[in-house]
Amino acid sequence: MTTFAPDSLALNRKLPLWYQVSQSLRASILGRSPEAPLRLPTEDALAAHYGVSVLTMRQALKELEAEGLISRHRRRGTFIEPSARRGAPVRLLGSVDAIVAQQSGMTTELLEHGPATVPPELSEYFPGLAEVTGFRRLRSDEETGEPTNHAHNYVRPDVAALIDPADLLRSPMTKVLRDAVGVRISRITDTVEARLADPQTARLLQVPLLSPILHYTGITYDQDGHAVDVARIHYRGDRFSFTVTLEA
């Protein structure tokens, strides 16, 4: 039986290895194509793929099993759960792969893309630019078709010119920037606040006007410290929570 092929991962030694591996594998699982095999490679093969010990790999798999994304069967192997719930809470521990994982596993509709005026409150991130490229997407639960979040990305024009819009139907913006475009991401800063749904957001997310939503702003920086993407995402308040875990 052919096994599922996870994405590669560049490890950050400042973060727990098991956590990085679990988040990378989680992103691969949630972003897989429908025809991808459900069987995972063996623990030894996965450990070699990620460049970690078998014990580290085992801990990462245990995390995914507890989340209900995989099931492990003695002598048969480890399998992706095809019915695993996709609308998981937003959980970030400090890695790019955590953000990729959070954004994966949803059906995406590209509403529009093209030149966009830089909003005054975002001008500090795009000095000297009057226009950037905007990408607006609506993401829905794969199983129910229910809208879950509305994302608006403002991307530096020279970077946006390298983006194939079709990639955004299959992968999150962070993954496209890193893996398809080749941006060397140095950091992403996140801000989450509670807001009330405006008319456009309420219509797109199919919630009552002025109902609570989570408003996320994420700024992605390249290795030179320049902002390449500012994401504004509205999450349905009845579908998402936001948890940050700080490791000593």
Short mmCIF file of C-alpha atoms in Angstrom, two decimals:
data_model
loop_
_atom_site.label_atom_id
_atom_site.label_comp_id
_atom_site.label_asym_id
_atom_site.label_seq_id
_atom_site.Cartn_x
_atom_site.Cartn_y
_atom_site.Cartn_z
CA MET A 1 0.00 0.00 0.00
CA THR A 2 1.34 3.44 -0.93
CA THR A 3 1.95 5.69 2.07
CA PHE A 4 1.19 9.37 2.60
CA ALA A 5 4.11 11.72 1.84
CA PRO A 6 4.46 14.56 4.39
CA ASP A 7 6.07 17.92 3.64
CA SER A 8 9.68 18.62 4.56
CA LEU A 9 10.58 20.69 7.62
CA ALA A 10 13.47 22.97 8.60
CA LEU A 11 13.79 22.53 12.36
CA ASN A 12 14.15 25.46 14.73
CA ARG A 13 16.31 24.38 17.67
CA LYS A 14 14.71 27.00 19.93
CA LEU A 15 11.36 25.18 19.92
CA PRO A 16 10.48 21.65 21.10
CA LEU A 17 11.27 19.25 18.26
CA TRP A 18 8.22 17.05 18.86
CA TYR A 19 5.97 20.09 18.64
CA GLN A 20 7.47 21.29 15.35
CA VAL A 21 7.21 17.81 13.85
CA SER A 22 3.60 17.37 15.00
CA GLN A 23 2.58 20.74 13.57
CA SER A 24 4.34 20.11 10.25
CA LEU A 25 2.73 16.68 9.92
CA ARG A 26 -0.60 18.14 11.01
CA ALA A 27 -0.40 20.76 8.25
CA SER A 28 0.44 18.06 5.70
CA ILE A 29 -2.51 15.95 6.83
CA LEU A 30 -5.05 18.78 6.82
CA GLY A 31 -3.79 20.11 3.49
CA ARG A 32 -3.67 16.74 1.72
CA SER A 33 -5.48 16.14 -1.54
CA PRO A 34 -8.59 13.91 -1.41
CA GLU A 35 -6.84 11.12 -3.33
CA ALA A 36 -3.76 11.03 -1.07
CA PRO A 37 -3.12 7.72 0.73
CA LEU A 38 -4.30 7.47 4.34
CA ARG A 39 -1.51 5.26 5.59
CA LEU A 40 1.47 7.05 7.17
CA PRO A 41 5.07 5.84 6.81
CA THR A 42 6.53 3.90 9.73
CA GLU A 43 7.86 5.70 12.82
CA ASP A 44 11.43 4.99 11.68
CA ALA A 45 10.75 6.36 8.19
CA LEU A 46 9.06 9.49 9.56
CA ALA A 47 11.89 10.05 12.05
CA ALA A 48 14.42 9.83 9.21
CA HIS A 49 12.31 12.15 7.04
CA TYR A 50 12.24 14.86 9.73
CA GLY A 51 15.76 14.20 11.05
CA VAL A 52 14.66 13.47 14.62
CA SER A 53 14.84 10.51 16.99
CA VAL A 54 12.18 7.81 17.03
CA LEU A 55 11.23 8.90 20.55
CA THR A 56 10.63 12.47 19.34
CA MET A 57 8.59 11.14 16.42
CA ARG A 58 6.57 8.95 18.75
CA GLN A 59 5.71 11.95 20.93
CA ALA A 60 4.63 13.95 17.87
CA LEU A 61 2.38 11.11 16.70
CA LYS A 62 0.90 10.79 20.18
CA GLU A 63 -0.13 14.46 19.99
CA LEU A 64 -1.86 13.94 16.64
CA GLU A 65 -3.57 10.79 17.89
CA ALA A 66 -4.92 12.67 20.93
CA GLU A 67 -6.28 15.31 18.55
CA GLY A 68 -8.10 12.62 16.54
CA LEU A 69 -6.21 13.19 13.30
CA ILE A 70 -4.61 9.75 13.19
CA SER A 71 -5.22 6.26 14.56
CA ARG A 72 -2.53 3.69 15.35
CA HIS A 73 -3.04 -0.05 14.95
CA ARG A 74 -0.58 -2.66 16.12
CA ARG A 75 0.92 -4.58 13.21
CA ARG A 76 -1.20 -2.67 10.68
CA GLY A 77 0.38 0.77 11.02
CA THR A 78 -0.70 4.39 11.48
CA PHE A 79 -3.53 5.89 9.43
CA ILE A 80 -4.99 9.34 8.85
CA GLU A 81 -8.58 9.56 10.09
CA PRO A 82 -10.61 10.55 6.99
CA SER A 83 -13.43 11.90 9.16
CA ALA A 84 -11.19 13.92 11.49
CA ARG A 85 -12.67 17.29 12.40
CA ARG A 86 -11.01 20.12 10.48
CA GLY A 87 -12.28 23.17 12.40
CA ALA A 88 -9.74 22.95 15.22
CA PRO A 89 -8.97 25.79 17.66
CA VAL A 90 -6.28 28.31 16.77
CA ARG A 91 -3.24 27.07 18.72
CA LEU A 92 0.12 28.75 18.21
CA LEU A 93 3.38 27.90 19.98
CA GLY A 94 5.77 29.99 17.95
CA SER A 95 6.54 28.17 14.68
CA VAL A 96 5.61 28.93 11.07
CA ASP A 97 4.37 25.35 10.75
CA ALA A 98 1.90 25.98 13.60
CA ILE A 99 0.41 28.84 11.59
CA VAL A 100 0.34 26.72 8.41
CA ALA A 101 -1.42 23.95 10.35
CA GLN A 102 -3.99 26.38 11.77
CA GLN A 103 -4.80 27.64 8.26
CA SER A 104 -5.03 24.20 6.62
CA GLY A 105 -7.86 21.77 6.08
CA MET A 106 -10.58 24.07 4.76
CA THR A 107 -12.27 24.61 1.41
CA THR A 108 -11.11 27.94 -0.01
CA GLU A 109 -12.87 30.26 -2.45
CA LEU A 110 -10.78 33.06 -3.96
CA LEU A 111 -13.18 36.00 -4.04
CA GLU A 112 -10.85 38.49 -5.71
CA HIS A 113 -7.24 39.45 -6.24
CA GLY A 114 -5.49 42.42 -7.80
CA PRO A 115 -4.04 45.87 -7.05
CA ALA A 116 -5.17 47.34 -3.75
CA THR A 117 -4.54 50.70 -2.08
CA VAL A 118 -2.52 50.35 1.11
CA PRO A 119 -4.85 51.13 4.03
CA PRO A 120 -3.46 54.07 6.06
CA GLU A 121 -3.18 51.95 9.21
CA LEU A 122 -0.95 49.47 7.32
CA SER A 123 1.31 52.01 5.60
CA GLU A 124 4.08 51.51 8.18
CA TYR A 125 4.51 47.93 6.93
CA PHE A 126 4.84 48.98 3.27
CA PRO A 127 6.96 52.16 3.32
CA GLY A 128 7.06 54.01 0.01
CA LEU A 129 4.26 51.93 -1.54
CA ALA A 130 0.87 53.33 -2.46
CA GLU A 131 -0.39 50.01 -3.79
CA VAL A 132 0.05 46.35 -2.92
CA THR A 133 -1.69 43.23 -4.22
CA GLY A 134 -4.80 42.13 -2.39
CA PHE A 135 -6.10 38.56 -2.09
CA ARG A 136 -9.52 38.02 -0.55
CA ARG A 137 -10.68 34.50 0.31
CA LEU A 138 -13.60 32.81 2.01
CA ARG A 139 -12.83 29.53 3.79
CA SER A 140 -15.42 26.94 4.73
CA ASP A 141 -15.60 23.68 6.65
CA GLU A 142 -14.89 20.81 4.26
CA GLU A 143 -17.59 18.59 5.75
CA THR A 144 -20.48 20.98 6.33
CA GLY A 145 -19.74 23.75 3.82
CA GLU A 146 -20.30 26.27 6.62
CA PRO A 147 -18.21 29.48 6.26
CA THR A 148 -15.61 29.72 9.01
CA ASN A 149 -13.42 32.71 8.17
CA HIS A 150 -12.90 35.54 5.72
CA ALA A 151 -9.27 36.42 4.93
CA HIS A 152 -7.86 39.53 3.28
CA ASN A 153 -4.12 39.53 2.53
CA TYR A 154 -2.08 42.56 1.47
CA VAL A 155 1.09 41.32 -0.25
CA ARG A 156 4.12 43.27 -1.45
CA PRO A 157 3.80 43.54 -5.27
CA ASP A 158 7.16 41.96 -6.15
CA VAL A 159 6.25 38.94 -4.03
CA ALA A 160 2.64 38.78 -5.21
CA ALA A 161 3.82 38.62 -8.83
CA LEU A 162 5.28 35.17 -8.04
CA ILE A 163 2.05 33.78 -6.54
CA ASP A 164 -0.12 31.46 -8.61
CA PRO A 165 -3.68 32.22 -7.39
CA ALA A 166 -4.59 28.57 -7.96
CA ASP A 167 -2.15 27.63 -5.18
CA LEU A 168 -4.29 29.58 -2.71
CA LEU A 169 -7.18 27.21 -3.36
CA ARG A 170 -5.05 24.31 -2.12
CA SER A 171 -2.71 25.82 0.46
CA PRO A 172 -2.65 28.62 3.06
CA MET A 173 -0.95 31.90 2.15
CA THR A 174 1.89 31.25 4.61
CA LYS A 175 2.65 27.90 2.96
CA VAL A 176 2.47 29.42 -0.55
CA LEU A 177 4.86 32.23 0.42
CA ARG A 178 7.33 29.84 2.00
CA ASP A 179 7.18 26.77 -0.23
CA ALA A 180 5.93 27.97 -3.64
CA VAL A 181 7.38 31.49 -3.80
CA GLY A 182 10.49 30.79 -1.72
CA VAL A 183 10.19 33.59 0.83
CA ARG A 184 12.56 32.92 3.74
CA ILE A 185 10.24 33.83 6.60
CA SER A 186 12.04 35.17 9.65
CA ARG A 187 9.02 35.80 11.89
CA ILE A 188 5.28 36.35 11.99
CA THR A 189 3.65 38.65 14.52
CA ASP A 190 0.04 37.94 15.51
CA THR A 191 -2.66 40.05 17.09
CA VAL A 192 -6.13 38.75 17.95
CA GLU A 193 -8.99 40.88 19.22
CA ALA A 194 -12.74 40.60 19.65
CA ARG A 195 -14.91 42.62 17.29
CA LEU A 196 -18.51 42.82 16.10
CA ALA A 197 -19.39 41.61 12.62
CA ASP A 198 -19.91 44.39 10.09
CA PRO A 199 -22.47 43.91 7.27
CA GLN A 200 -19.98 42.38 4.77
CA THR A 201 -18.45 40.02 7.34
CA ALA A 202 -21.86 38.99 8.68
CA ARG A 203 -23.05 38.17 5.15
CA LEU A 204 -19.95 36.18 4.19
CA LEU A 205 -19.76 34.22 7.45
CA GLN A 206 -23.54 33.78 7.64
CA VAL A 207 -23.82 35.20 11.15
CA PRO A 208 -26.12 37.90 12.58
CA LEU A 209 -25.03 41.50 12.17
CA LEU A 210 -22.96 42.71 15.16
CA SER A 211 -22.38 39.16 16.41
CA PRO A 212 -18.94 38.54 18.01
CA ILE A 213 -16.05 37.54 15.76
CA LEU A 214 -12.31 37.06 16.25
CA HIS A 215 -10.24 39.52 14.24
CA TYR A 216 -6.71 38.26 13.52
CA THR A 217 -3.88 40.35 12.08
CA GLY A 218 -0.71 38.52 11.05
CA ILE A 219 2.38 40.26 9.65
CA THR A 220 4.91 38.09 7.84
CA TYR A 221 8.52 39.30 7.60
CA ASP A 222 11.28 38.03 5.33
CA GLN A 223 14.90 37.42 6.36
CA ASP A 224 15.73 41.08 5.72
CA GLY A 225 13.07 42.20 8.18
CA HIS A 226 10.71 43.54 5.51
CA ALA A 227 6.98 42.88 5.72
CA VAL A 228 5.88 40.79 2.73
CA ASP A 229 2.29 40.07 3.76
CA VAL A 230 -0.26 41.51 6.16
CA ALA A 231 -3.21 39.20 6.74
CA ARG A 232 -6.52 40.27 8.23
CA ILE A 233 -8.77 37.34 9.02
CA HIS A 234 -12.25 37.37 10.54
CA TYR A 235 -13.13 34.11 12.33
CA ARG A 236 -16.60 33.14 13.43
CA GLY A 237 -16.68 33.63 17.18
CA ASP A 238 -18.81 30.50 17.68
CA ARG A 239 -16.31 28.27 15.88
CA PHE A 240 -12.86 29.33 17.07
CA SER A 241 -10.91 29.89 20.24
CA PHE A 242 -7.37 31.24 20.48
CA THR A 243 -4.81 29.58 22.74
CA VAL A 244 -1.19 30.63 23.20
CA THR A 245 1.19 28.38 25.13
CA LEU A 246 4.44 29.90 26.43
CA GLU A 247 7.32 27.49 27.00
CA ALA A 248 9.90 28.36 29.68
#
